[in-house]
Short mmCIF file of C-alpha atoms in Angstrom, two decimals:
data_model
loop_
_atom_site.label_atom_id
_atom_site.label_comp_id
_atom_site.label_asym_id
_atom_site.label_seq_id
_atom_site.Cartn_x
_atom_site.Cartn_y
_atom_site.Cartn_z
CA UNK Y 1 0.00 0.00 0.00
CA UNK Y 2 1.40 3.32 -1.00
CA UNK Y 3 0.31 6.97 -1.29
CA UNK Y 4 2.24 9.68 -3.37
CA UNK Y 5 3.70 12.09 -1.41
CA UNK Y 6 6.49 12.89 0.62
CA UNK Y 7 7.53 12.04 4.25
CA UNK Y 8 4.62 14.78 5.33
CA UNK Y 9 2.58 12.10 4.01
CA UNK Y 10 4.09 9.17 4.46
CA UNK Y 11 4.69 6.61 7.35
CA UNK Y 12 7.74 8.38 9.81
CA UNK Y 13 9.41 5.93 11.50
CA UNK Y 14 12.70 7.64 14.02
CA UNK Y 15 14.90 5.67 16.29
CA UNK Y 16 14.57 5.73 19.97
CA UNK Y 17 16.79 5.11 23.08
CA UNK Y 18 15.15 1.77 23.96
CA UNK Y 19 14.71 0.87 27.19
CA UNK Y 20 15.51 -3.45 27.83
CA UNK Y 21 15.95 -5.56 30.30
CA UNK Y 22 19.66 -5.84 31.43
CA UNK Y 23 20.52 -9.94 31.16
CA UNK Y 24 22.57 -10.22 33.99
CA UNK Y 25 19.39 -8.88 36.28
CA UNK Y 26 16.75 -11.07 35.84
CA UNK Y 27 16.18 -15.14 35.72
CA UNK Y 28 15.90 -15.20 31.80
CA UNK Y 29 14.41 -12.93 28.98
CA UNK Y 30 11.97 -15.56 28.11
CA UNK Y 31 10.91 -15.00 31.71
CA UNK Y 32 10.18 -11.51 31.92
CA UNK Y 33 8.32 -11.71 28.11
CA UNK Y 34 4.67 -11.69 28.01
CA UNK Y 35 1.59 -11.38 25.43
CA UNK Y 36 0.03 -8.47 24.71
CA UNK Y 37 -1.84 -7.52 27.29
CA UNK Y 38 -5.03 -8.10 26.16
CA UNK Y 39 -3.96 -11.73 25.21
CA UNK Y 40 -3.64 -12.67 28.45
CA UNK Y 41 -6.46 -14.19 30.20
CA UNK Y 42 -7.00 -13.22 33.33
CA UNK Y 43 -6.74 -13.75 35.99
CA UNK Y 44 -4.90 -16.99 35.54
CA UNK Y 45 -2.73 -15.92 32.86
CA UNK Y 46 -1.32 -12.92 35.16
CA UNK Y 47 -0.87 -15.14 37.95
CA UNK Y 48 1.25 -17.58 35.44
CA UNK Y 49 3.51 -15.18 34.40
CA UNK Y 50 4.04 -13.12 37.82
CA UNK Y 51 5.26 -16.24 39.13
CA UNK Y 52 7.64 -16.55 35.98
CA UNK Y 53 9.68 -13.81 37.38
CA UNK Y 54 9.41 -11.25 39.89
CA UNK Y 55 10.39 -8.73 36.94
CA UNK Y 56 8.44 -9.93 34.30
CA UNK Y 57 6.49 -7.03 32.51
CA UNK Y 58 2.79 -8.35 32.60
CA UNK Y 59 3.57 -6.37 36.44
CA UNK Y 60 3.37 -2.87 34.04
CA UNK Y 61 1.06 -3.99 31.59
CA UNK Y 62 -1.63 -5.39 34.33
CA UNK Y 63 -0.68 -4.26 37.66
CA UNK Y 64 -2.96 -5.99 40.25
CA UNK Y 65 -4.52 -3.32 42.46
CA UNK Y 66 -7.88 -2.40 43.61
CA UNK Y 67 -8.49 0.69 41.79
CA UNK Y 68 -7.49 1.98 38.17
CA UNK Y 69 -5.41 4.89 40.15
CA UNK Y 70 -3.95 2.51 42.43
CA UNK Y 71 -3.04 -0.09 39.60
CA UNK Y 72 -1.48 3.01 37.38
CA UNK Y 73 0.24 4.22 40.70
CA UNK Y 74 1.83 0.64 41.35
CA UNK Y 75 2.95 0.13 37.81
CA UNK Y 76 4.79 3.31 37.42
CA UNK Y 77 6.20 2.99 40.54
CA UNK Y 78 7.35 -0.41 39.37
CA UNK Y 79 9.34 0.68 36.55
CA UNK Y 80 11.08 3.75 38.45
CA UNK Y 81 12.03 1.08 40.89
CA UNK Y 82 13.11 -0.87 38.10
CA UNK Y 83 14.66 1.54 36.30
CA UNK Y 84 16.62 2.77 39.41
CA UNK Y 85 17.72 -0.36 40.31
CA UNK Y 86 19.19 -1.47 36.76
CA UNK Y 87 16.67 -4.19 36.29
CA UNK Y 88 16.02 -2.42 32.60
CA UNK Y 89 18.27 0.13 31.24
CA UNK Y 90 18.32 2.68 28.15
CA UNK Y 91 20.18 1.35 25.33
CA UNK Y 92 22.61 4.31 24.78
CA UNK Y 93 22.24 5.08 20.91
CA UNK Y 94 18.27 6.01 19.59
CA UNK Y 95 18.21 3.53 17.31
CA UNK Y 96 15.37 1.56 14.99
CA UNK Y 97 15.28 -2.21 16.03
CA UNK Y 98 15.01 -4.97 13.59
CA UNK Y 99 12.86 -7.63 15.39
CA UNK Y 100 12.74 -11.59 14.31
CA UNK Y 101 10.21 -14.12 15.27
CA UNK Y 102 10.71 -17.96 13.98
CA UNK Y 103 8.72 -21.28 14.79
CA UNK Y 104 8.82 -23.98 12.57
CA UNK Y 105 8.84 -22.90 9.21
CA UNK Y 106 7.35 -19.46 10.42
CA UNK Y 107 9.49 -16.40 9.67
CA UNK Y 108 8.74 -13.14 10.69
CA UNK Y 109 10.78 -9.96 10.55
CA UNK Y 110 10.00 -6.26 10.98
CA UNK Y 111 10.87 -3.12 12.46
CA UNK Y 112 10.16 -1.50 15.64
CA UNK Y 113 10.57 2.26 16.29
CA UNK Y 114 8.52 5.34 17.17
CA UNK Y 115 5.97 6.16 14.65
CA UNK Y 116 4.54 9.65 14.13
CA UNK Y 117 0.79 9.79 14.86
CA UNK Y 118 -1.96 10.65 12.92
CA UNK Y 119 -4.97 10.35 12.50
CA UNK Y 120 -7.64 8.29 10.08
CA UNK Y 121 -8.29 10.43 7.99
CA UNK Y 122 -4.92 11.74 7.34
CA UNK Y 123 -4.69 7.91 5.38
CA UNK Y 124 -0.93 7.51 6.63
CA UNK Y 125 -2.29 4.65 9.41
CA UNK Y 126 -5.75 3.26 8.74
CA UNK Y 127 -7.31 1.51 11.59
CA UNK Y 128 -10.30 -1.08 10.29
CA UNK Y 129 -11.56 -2.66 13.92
CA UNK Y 130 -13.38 0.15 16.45
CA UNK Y 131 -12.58 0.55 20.12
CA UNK Y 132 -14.23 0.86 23.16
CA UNK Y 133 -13.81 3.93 25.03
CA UNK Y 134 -13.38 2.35 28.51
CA UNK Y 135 -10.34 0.24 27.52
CA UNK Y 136 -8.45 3.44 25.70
CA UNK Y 137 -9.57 5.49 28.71
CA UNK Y 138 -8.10 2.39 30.69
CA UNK Y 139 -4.54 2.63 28.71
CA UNK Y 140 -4.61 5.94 29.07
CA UNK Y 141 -4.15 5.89 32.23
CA UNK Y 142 -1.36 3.48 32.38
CA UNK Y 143 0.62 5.34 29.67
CA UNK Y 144 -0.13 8.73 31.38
CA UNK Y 145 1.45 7.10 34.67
CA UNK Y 146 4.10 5.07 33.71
CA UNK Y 147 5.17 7.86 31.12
CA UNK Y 148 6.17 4.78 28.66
CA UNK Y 149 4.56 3.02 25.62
CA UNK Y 150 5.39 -0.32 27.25
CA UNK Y 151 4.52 -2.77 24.13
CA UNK Y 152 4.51 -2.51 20.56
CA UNK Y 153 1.18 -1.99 18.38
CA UNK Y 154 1.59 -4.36 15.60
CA UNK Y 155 1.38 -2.63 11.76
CA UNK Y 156 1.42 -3.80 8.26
CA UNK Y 157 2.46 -2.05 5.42
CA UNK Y 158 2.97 -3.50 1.62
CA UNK Y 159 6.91 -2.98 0.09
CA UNK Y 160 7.95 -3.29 -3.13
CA UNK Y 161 11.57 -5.01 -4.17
CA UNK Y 162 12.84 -6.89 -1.08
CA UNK Y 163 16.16 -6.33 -2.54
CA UNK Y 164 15.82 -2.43 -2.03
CA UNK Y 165 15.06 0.53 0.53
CA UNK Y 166 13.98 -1.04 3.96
CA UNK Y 167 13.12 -4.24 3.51
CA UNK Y 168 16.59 -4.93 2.13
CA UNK Y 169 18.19 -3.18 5.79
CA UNK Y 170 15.77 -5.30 7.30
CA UNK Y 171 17.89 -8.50 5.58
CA UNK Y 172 21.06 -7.23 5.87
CA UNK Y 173 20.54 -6.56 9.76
CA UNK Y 174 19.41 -10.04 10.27
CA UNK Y 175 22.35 -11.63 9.17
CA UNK Y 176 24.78 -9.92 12.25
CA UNK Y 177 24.86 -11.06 15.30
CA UNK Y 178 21.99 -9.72 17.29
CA UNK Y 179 21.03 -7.94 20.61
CA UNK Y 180 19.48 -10.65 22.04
CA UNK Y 181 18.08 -14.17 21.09
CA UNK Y 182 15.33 -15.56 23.18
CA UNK Y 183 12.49 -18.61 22.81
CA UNK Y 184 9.64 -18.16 24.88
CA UNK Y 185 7.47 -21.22 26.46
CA UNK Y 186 5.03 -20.67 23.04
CA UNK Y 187 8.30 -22.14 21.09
CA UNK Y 188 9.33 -18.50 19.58
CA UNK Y 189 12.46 -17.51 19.07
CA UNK Y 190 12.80 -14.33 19.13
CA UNK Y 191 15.78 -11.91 18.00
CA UNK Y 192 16.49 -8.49 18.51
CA UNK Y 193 19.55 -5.96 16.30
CA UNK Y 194 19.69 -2.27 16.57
CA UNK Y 195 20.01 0.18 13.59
CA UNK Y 196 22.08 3.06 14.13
CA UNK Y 197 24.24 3.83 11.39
CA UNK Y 198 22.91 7.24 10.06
CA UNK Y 199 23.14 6.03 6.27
CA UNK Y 200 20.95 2.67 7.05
CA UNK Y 201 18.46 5.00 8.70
CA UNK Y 202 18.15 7.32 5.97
CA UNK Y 203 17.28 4.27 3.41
CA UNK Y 204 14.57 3.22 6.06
CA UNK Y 205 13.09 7.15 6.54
CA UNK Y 206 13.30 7.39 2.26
CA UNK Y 207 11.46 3.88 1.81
CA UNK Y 208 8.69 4.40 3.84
CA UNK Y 209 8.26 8.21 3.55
CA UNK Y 210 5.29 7.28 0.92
CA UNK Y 211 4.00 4.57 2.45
CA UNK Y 212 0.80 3.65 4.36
CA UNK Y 213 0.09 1.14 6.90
CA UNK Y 214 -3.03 -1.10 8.28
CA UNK Y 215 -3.05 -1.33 11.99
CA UNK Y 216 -3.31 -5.32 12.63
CA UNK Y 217 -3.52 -5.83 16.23
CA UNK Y 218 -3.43 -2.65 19.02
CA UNK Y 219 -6.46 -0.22 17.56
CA UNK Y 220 -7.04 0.67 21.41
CA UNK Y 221 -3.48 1.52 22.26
CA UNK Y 222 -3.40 3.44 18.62
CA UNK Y 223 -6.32 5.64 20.30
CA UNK Y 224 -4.74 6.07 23.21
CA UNK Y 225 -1.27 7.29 21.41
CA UNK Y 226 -3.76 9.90 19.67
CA UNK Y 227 -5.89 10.59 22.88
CA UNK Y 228 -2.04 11.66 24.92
CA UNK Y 229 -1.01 13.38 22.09
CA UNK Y 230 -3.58 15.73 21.92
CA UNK Y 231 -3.57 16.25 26.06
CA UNK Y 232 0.16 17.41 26.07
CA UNK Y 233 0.03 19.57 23.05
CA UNK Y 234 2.65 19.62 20.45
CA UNK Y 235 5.99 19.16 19.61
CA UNK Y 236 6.15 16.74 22.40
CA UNK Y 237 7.76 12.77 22.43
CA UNK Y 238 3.93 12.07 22.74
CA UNK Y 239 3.46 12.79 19.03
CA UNK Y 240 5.16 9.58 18.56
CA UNK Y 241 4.07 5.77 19.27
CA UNK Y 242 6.02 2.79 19.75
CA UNK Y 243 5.45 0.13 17.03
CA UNK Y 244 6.51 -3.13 14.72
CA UNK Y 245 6.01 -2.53 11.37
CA UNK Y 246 6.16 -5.27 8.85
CA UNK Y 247 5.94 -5.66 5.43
CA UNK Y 248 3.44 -8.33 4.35
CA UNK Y 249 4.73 -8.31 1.03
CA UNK Y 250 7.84 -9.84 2.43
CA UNK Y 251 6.10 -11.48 5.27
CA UNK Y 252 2.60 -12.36 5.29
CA UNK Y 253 0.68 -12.42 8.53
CA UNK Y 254 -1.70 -14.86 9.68
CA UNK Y 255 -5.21 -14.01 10.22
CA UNK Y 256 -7.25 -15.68 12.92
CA UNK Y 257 -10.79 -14.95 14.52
CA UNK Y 258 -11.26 -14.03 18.34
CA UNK Y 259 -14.07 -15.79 20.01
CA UNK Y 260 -16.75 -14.34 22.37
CA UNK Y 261 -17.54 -16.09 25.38
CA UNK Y 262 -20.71 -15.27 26.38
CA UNK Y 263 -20.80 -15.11 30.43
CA UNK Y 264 -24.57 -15.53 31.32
CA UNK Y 265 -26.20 -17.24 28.14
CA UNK Y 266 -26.87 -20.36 29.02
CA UNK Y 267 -26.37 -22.70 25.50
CA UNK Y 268 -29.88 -24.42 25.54
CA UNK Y 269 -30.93 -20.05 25.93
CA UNK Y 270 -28.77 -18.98 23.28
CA UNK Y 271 -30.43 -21.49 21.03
CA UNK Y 272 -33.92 -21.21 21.73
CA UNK Y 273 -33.63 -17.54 20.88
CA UNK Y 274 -32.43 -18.87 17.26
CA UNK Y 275 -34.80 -20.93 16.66
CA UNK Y 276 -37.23 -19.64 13.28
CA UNK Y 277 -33.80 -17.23 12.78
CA UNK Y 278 -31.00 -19.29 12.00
CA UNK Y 279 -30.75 -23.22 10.68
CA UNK Y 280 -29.27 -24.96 14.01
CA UNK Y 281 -27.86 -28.71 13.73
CA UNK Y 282 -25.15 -30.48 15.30
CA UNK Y 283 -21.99 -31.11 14.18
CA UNK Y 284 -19.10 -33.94 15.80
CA UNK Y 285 -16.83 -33.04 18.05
CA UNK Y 286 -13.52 -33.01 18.77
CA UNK Y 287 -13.15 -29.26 18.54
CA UNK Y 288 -10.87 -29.71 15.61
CA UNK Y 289 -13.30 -31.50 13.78
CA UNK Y 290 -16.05 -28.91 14.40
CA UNK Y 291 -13.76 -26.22 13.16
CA UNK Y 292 -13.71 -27.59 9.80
CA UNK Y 293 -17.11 -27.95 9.78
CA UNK Y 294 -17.19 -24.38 10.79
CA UNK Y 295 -14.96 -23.12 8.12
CA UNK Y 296 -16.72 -25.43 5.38
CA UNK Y 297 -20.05 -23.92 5.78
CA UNK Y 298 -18.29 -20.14 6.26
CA UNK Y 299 -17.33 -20.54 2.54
CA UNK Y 300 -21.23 -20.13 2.06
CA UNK Y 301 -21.97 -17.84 4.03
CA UNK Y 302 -22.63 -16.46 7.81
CA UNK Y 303 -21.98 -19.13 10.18
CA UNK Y 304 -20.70 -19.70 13.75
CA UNK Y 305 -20.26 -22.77 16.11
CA UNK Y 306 -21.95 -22.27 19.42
CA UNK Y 307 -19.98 -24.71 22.18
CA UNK Y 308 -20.14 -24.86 26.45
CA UNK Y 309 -22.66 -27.81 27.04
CA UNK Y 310 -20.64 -30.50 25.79
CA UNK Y 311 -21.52 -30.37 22.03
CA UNK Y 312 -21.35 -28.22 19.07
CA UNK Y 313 -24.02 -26.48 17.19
CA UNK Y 314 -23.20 -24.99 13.87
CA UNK Y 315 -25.76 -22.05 13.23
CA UNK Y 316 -25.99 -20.79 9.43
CA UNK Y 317 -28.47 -19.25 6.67
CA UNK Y 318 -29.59 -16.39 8.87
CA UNK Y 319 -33.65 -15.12 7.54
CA UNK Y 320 -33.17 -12.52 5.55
CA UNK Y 321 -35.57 -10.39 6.53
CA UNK Y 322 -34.08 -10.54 9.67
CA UNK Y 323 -30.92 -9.59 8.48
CA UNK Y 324 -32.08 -6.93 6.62
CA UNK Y 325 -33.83 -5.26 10.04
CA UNK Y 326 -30.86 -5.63 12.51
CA UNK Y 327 -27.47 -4.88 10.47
CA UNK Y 328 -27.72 -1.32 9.33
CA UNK Y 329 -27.62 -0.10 5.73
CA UNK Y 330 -25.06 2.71 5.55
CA UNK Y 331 -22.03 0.51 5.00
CA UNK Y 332 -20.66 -1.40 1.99
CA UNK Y 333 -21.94 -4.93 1.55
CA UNK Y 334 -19.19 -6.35 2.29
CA UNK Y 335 -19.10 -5.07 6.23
CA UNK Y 336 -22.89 -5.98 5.94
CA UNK Y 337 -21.47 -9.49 4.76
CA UNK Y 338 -18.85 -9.73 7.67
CA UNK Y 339 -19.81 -12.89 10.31
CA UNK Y 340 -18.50 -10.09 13.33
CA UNK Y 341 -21.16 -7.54 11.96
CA UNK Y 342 -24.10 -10.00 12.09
CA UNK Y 343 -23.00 -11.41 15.24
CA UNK Y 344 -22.91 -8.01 17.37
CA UNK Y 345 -26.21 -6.56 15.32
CA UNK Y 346 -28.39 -9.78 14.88
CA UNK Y 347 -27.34 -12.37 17.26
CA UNK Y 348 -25.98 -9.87 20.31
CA UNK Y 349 -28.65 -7.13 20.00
CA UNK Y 350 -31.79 -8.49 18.74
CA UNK Y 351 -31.96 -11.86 19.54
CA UNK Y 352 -29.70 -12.62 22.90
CA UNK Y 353 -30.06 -8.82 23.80
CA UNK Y 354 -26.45 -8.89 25.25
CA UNK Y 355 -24.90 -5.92 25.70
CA UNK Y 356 -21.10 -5.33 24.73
CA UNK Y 357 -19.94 -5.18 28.35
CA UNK Y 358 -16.99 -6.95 29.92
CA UNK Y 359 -18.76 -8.70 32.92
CA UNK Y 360 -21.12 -10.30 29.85
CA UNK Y 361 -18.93 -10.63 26.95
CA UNK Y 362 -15.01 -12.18 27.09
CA UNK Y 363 -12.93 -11.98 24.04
CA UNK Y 364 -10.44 -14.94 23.58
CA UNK Y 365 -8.41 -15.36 20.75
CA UNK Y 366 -8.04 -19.71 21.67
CA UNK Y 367 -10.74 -21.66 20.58
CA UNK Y 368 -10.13 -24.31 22.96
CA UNK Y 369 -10.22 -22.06 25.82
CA UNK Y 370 -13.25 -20.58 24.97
CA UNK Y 371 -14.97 -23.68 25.19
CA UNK Y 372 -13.65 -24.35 27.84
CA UNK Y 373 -14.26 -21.24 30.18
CA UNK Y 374 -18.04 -21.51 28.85
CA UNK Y 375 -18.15 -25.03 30.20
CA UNK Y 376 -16.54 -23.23 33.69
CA UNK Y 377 -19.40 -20.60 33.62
CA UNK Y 378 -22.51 -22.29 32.09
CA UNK Y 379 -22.02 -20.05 29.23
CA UNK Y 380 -21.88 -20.10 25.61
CA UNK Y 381 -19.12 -19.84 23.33
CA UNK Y 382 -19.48 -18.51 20.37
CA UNK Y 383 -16.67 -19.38 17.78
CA UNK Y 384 -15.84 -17.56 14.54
CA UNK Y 385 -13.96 -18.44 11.18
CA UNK Y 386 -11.57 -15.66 10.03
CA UNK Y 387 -12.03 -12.95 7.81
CA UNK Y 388 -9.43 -12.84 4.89
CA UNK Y 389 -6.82 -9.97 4.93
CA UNK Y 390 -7.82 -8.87 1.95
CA UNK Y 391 -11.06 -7.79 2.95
CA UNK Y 392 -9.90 -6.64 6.01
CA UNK Y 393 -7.20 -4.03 4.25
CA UNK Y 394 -10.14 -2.91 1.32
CA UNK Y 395 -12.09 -1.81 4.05
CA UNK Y 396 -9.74 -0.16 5.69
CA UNK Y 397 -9.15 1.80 2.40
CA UNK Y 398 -13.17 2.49 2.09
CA UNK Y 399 -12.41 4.26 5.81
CA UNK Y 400 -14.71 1.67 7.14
CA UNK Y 401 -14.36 0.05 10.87
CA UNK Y 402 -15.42 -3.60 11.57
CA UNK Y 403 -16.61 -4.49 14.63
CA UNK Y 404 -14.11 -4.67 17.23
CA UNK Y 405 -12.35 -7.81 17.88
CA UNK Y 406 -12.99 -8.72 14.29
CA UNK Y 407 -9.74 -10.24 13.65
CA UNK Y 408 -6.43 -11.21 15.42
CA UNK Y 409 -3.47 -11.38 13.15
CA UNK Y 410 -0.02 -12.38 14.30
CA UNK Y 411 2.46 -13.20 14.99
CA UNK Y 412 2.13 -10.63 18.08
CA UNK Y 413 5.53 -8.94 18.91
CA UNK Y 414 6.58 -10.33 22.03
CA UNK Y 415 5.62 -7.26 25.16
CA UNK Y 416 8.80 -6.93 27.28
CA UNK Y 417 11.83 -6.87 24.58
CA UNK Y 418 12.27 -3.42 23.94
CA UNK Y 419 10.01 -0.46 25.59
CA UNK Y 420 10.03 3.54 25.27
CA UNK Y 421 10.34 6.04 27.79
CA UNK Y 422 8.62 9.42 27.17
CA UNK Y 423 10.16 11.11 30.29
#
């Protein structure tokens, strides 16, 4: 994806002192690594990686405390404490990071560094998920406190010859030995080398200086970036955010769907409500096996696989009539098309009338843990097929948002390798 102008309007990508953990000061970098943060389930997932290591970063990115200010409070306290005491440290040249990620036959390479910020409809960073105030206000918060973007937002842009301009610094950098070299307990390895030489940078700014990128996974930590940036004013370090940026045409990501688990639907509720609506039959278990049936009958058309009673229930050919009632008409037919859009309009609001709130709805981006906190809860989860990235980026282009929690694509940057102070 390109536009034709110049740097003004163009991605801006400038090095950064980054702050990392120092080796020699905590049990392991695989230790102190987390998710994103709003990959980890909680609470068990926070409680997992605490317990990894008293330094590990999931203590900034979801301090335990009884109140937002008190949570906010303890995790910027954290990192002056951790900053004071050497536990992470400021690399000592700004620099733009080239960051590798590699699992079995899965290669992934891109750049991290502090992005300008703009705004939609400048068409520099297109966003194509919405957010919910509550969590940006949430991050907001957190940022504000800690003074810090403390993980990556995760951004795709398309290049041209991988033999040129920054994809080809990219390469080159790869082949050096690097900063660091870590596999986490998800069987990444992941590698870190800094870019400093002023001639390497220049290649990087040129390249991308008419380029524009879809946001792929952090649309509420992209708000927030714009939300700060307009509180402190201008020229500040706040007019910058940190991110990976990675060409798909040299790397592709993968595109999967996040789940809802519905907290107080009951299954045997959630499919009386359908019935008349939807066609409902079962479909064989083990999960796996109910997936493909899932993603069989998605070539067709709407369909999702409702799980938590100990069977699955494939739910397709929606009336409609019904459709055309509940999903509104101001958007192009393909975001009328989109399984997320009838789910939230249809299924959500007219039929379960289920608000999107977080003590009813829980977004998990593991089918098999889905099902399985539904069977926990007596609720119902409700599993969806992905949406090709294709669609995905020509609605972005349109300027048109899909639901939120539409679509996870990865591989997600590791949170804890390399973090920027705005202090």
């Amino acid at each position: 994806m390109t536009t034709s102008g110049t740097a003004e309007h163009g991605l801006r990508l400038i090095p950064f002192h980054g702050l990392r953990y120092v080796p020699e000061r905590v049990g392991s970098l695989a230790a102190v690594t987390s998710p994103p943060y709003d990959v980890v389930v909680r609470p068990d997932g926070v409680d997992h990686l605490e317990s990894a290591d008293p330094h590990n970063i999931v203590r900034l990115i979801l301090p335990q405390a009884g109140t937002p200010a008190a949570r906010n409070e303890q995790a910027a306290r954290t990192l002056q404490d951790w900053l004071a005491e050497g536990i992470l440290s400021a690399d000592p040249e700004p620099a733009l990071y080239v960051y590798e990620q590699r699992r079995a036959g899965l290669l992934q390479r891109g750049l991290i560094g502090a992005l300008a910020l703009s705004t939609a409809d400048a068409g520099i960073v297109l966003p194509h998920e919405d957010v919910m105030p509550d969590v940006v206000t949430d991050r907001a918060g957190l940022m504000r406190a800690t003074s810090a973007n403390l993980e990556p937002l995760l951004l795709t842009y398309r290049g041209d010859d991988p033999g040129t301009g920054a994809a080809e610094v990219v390469e080159r950098t790869a082949q050096l030995a690097p900063l660091l070299s870590t596999t986490t307990e998800d069987g990444f390895q992941h590698r870190l080398w800094a870019i400093t030489d002023p001639a390497e940078l220049a290649i990087v700014t040129a390249d991308l200086s008419d380029r524009q990128a879809l946001i792929a996974d952090g649309h509420h930590r992209w708000a927030t970036y714009l939300r700060l940036q307009e509180e402190h004013g201008s020229p500040t370090a706040w007019d910058f955010g940190l991110v990976l940026l990675v060409d798909t045409a040299r790397y592709p990501l993968q595109v999967r769907a996040i789940h809802r688990m519905l907290r107080r639907l009951p299954v045997a509720d959630a499919l009386a409500a359908l019935d008349g609506h939807f066609r409902v039959r079962p479909v064989d278990g083990p999960l796996p096996l109910a997936l493909d049936a899932l993603a069989d009958a998605s070539e067709r058309g709407n369909a999702f696989l409702l799980a938590g009673d100990g069977a699955f229930h494939l739910v397709t050919d929606p009336d409609l009539a019904l459709l055309d009632t509940t999903v509104r008409h101001d958007r192009p037919e393909a975001w009328r098309r989109l399984d997320a859009t009838v789910l939230h309009a249809t299924l959500l609001d007219a039929l379960w009338h289920i608000p999107d709130a977080p003590d009813q709805i829980t977004y998990i981006h593991d089918a098999a843990s889905t099902v399985a906190m539904a069977e926990r809860h007596g609720g119902t989860a409700v599993l969806l097929h992905p949406v090709r990235e294709e669609v995905v980026r020509d609605l972005a282009r349109q300027g048109v948002t899909m639901p939120r929690k539409s679509t996870s694509f990865g591989p997600k940057p590791a949170t804890g390798l390399v973090l920027r102070g705005l202090g």
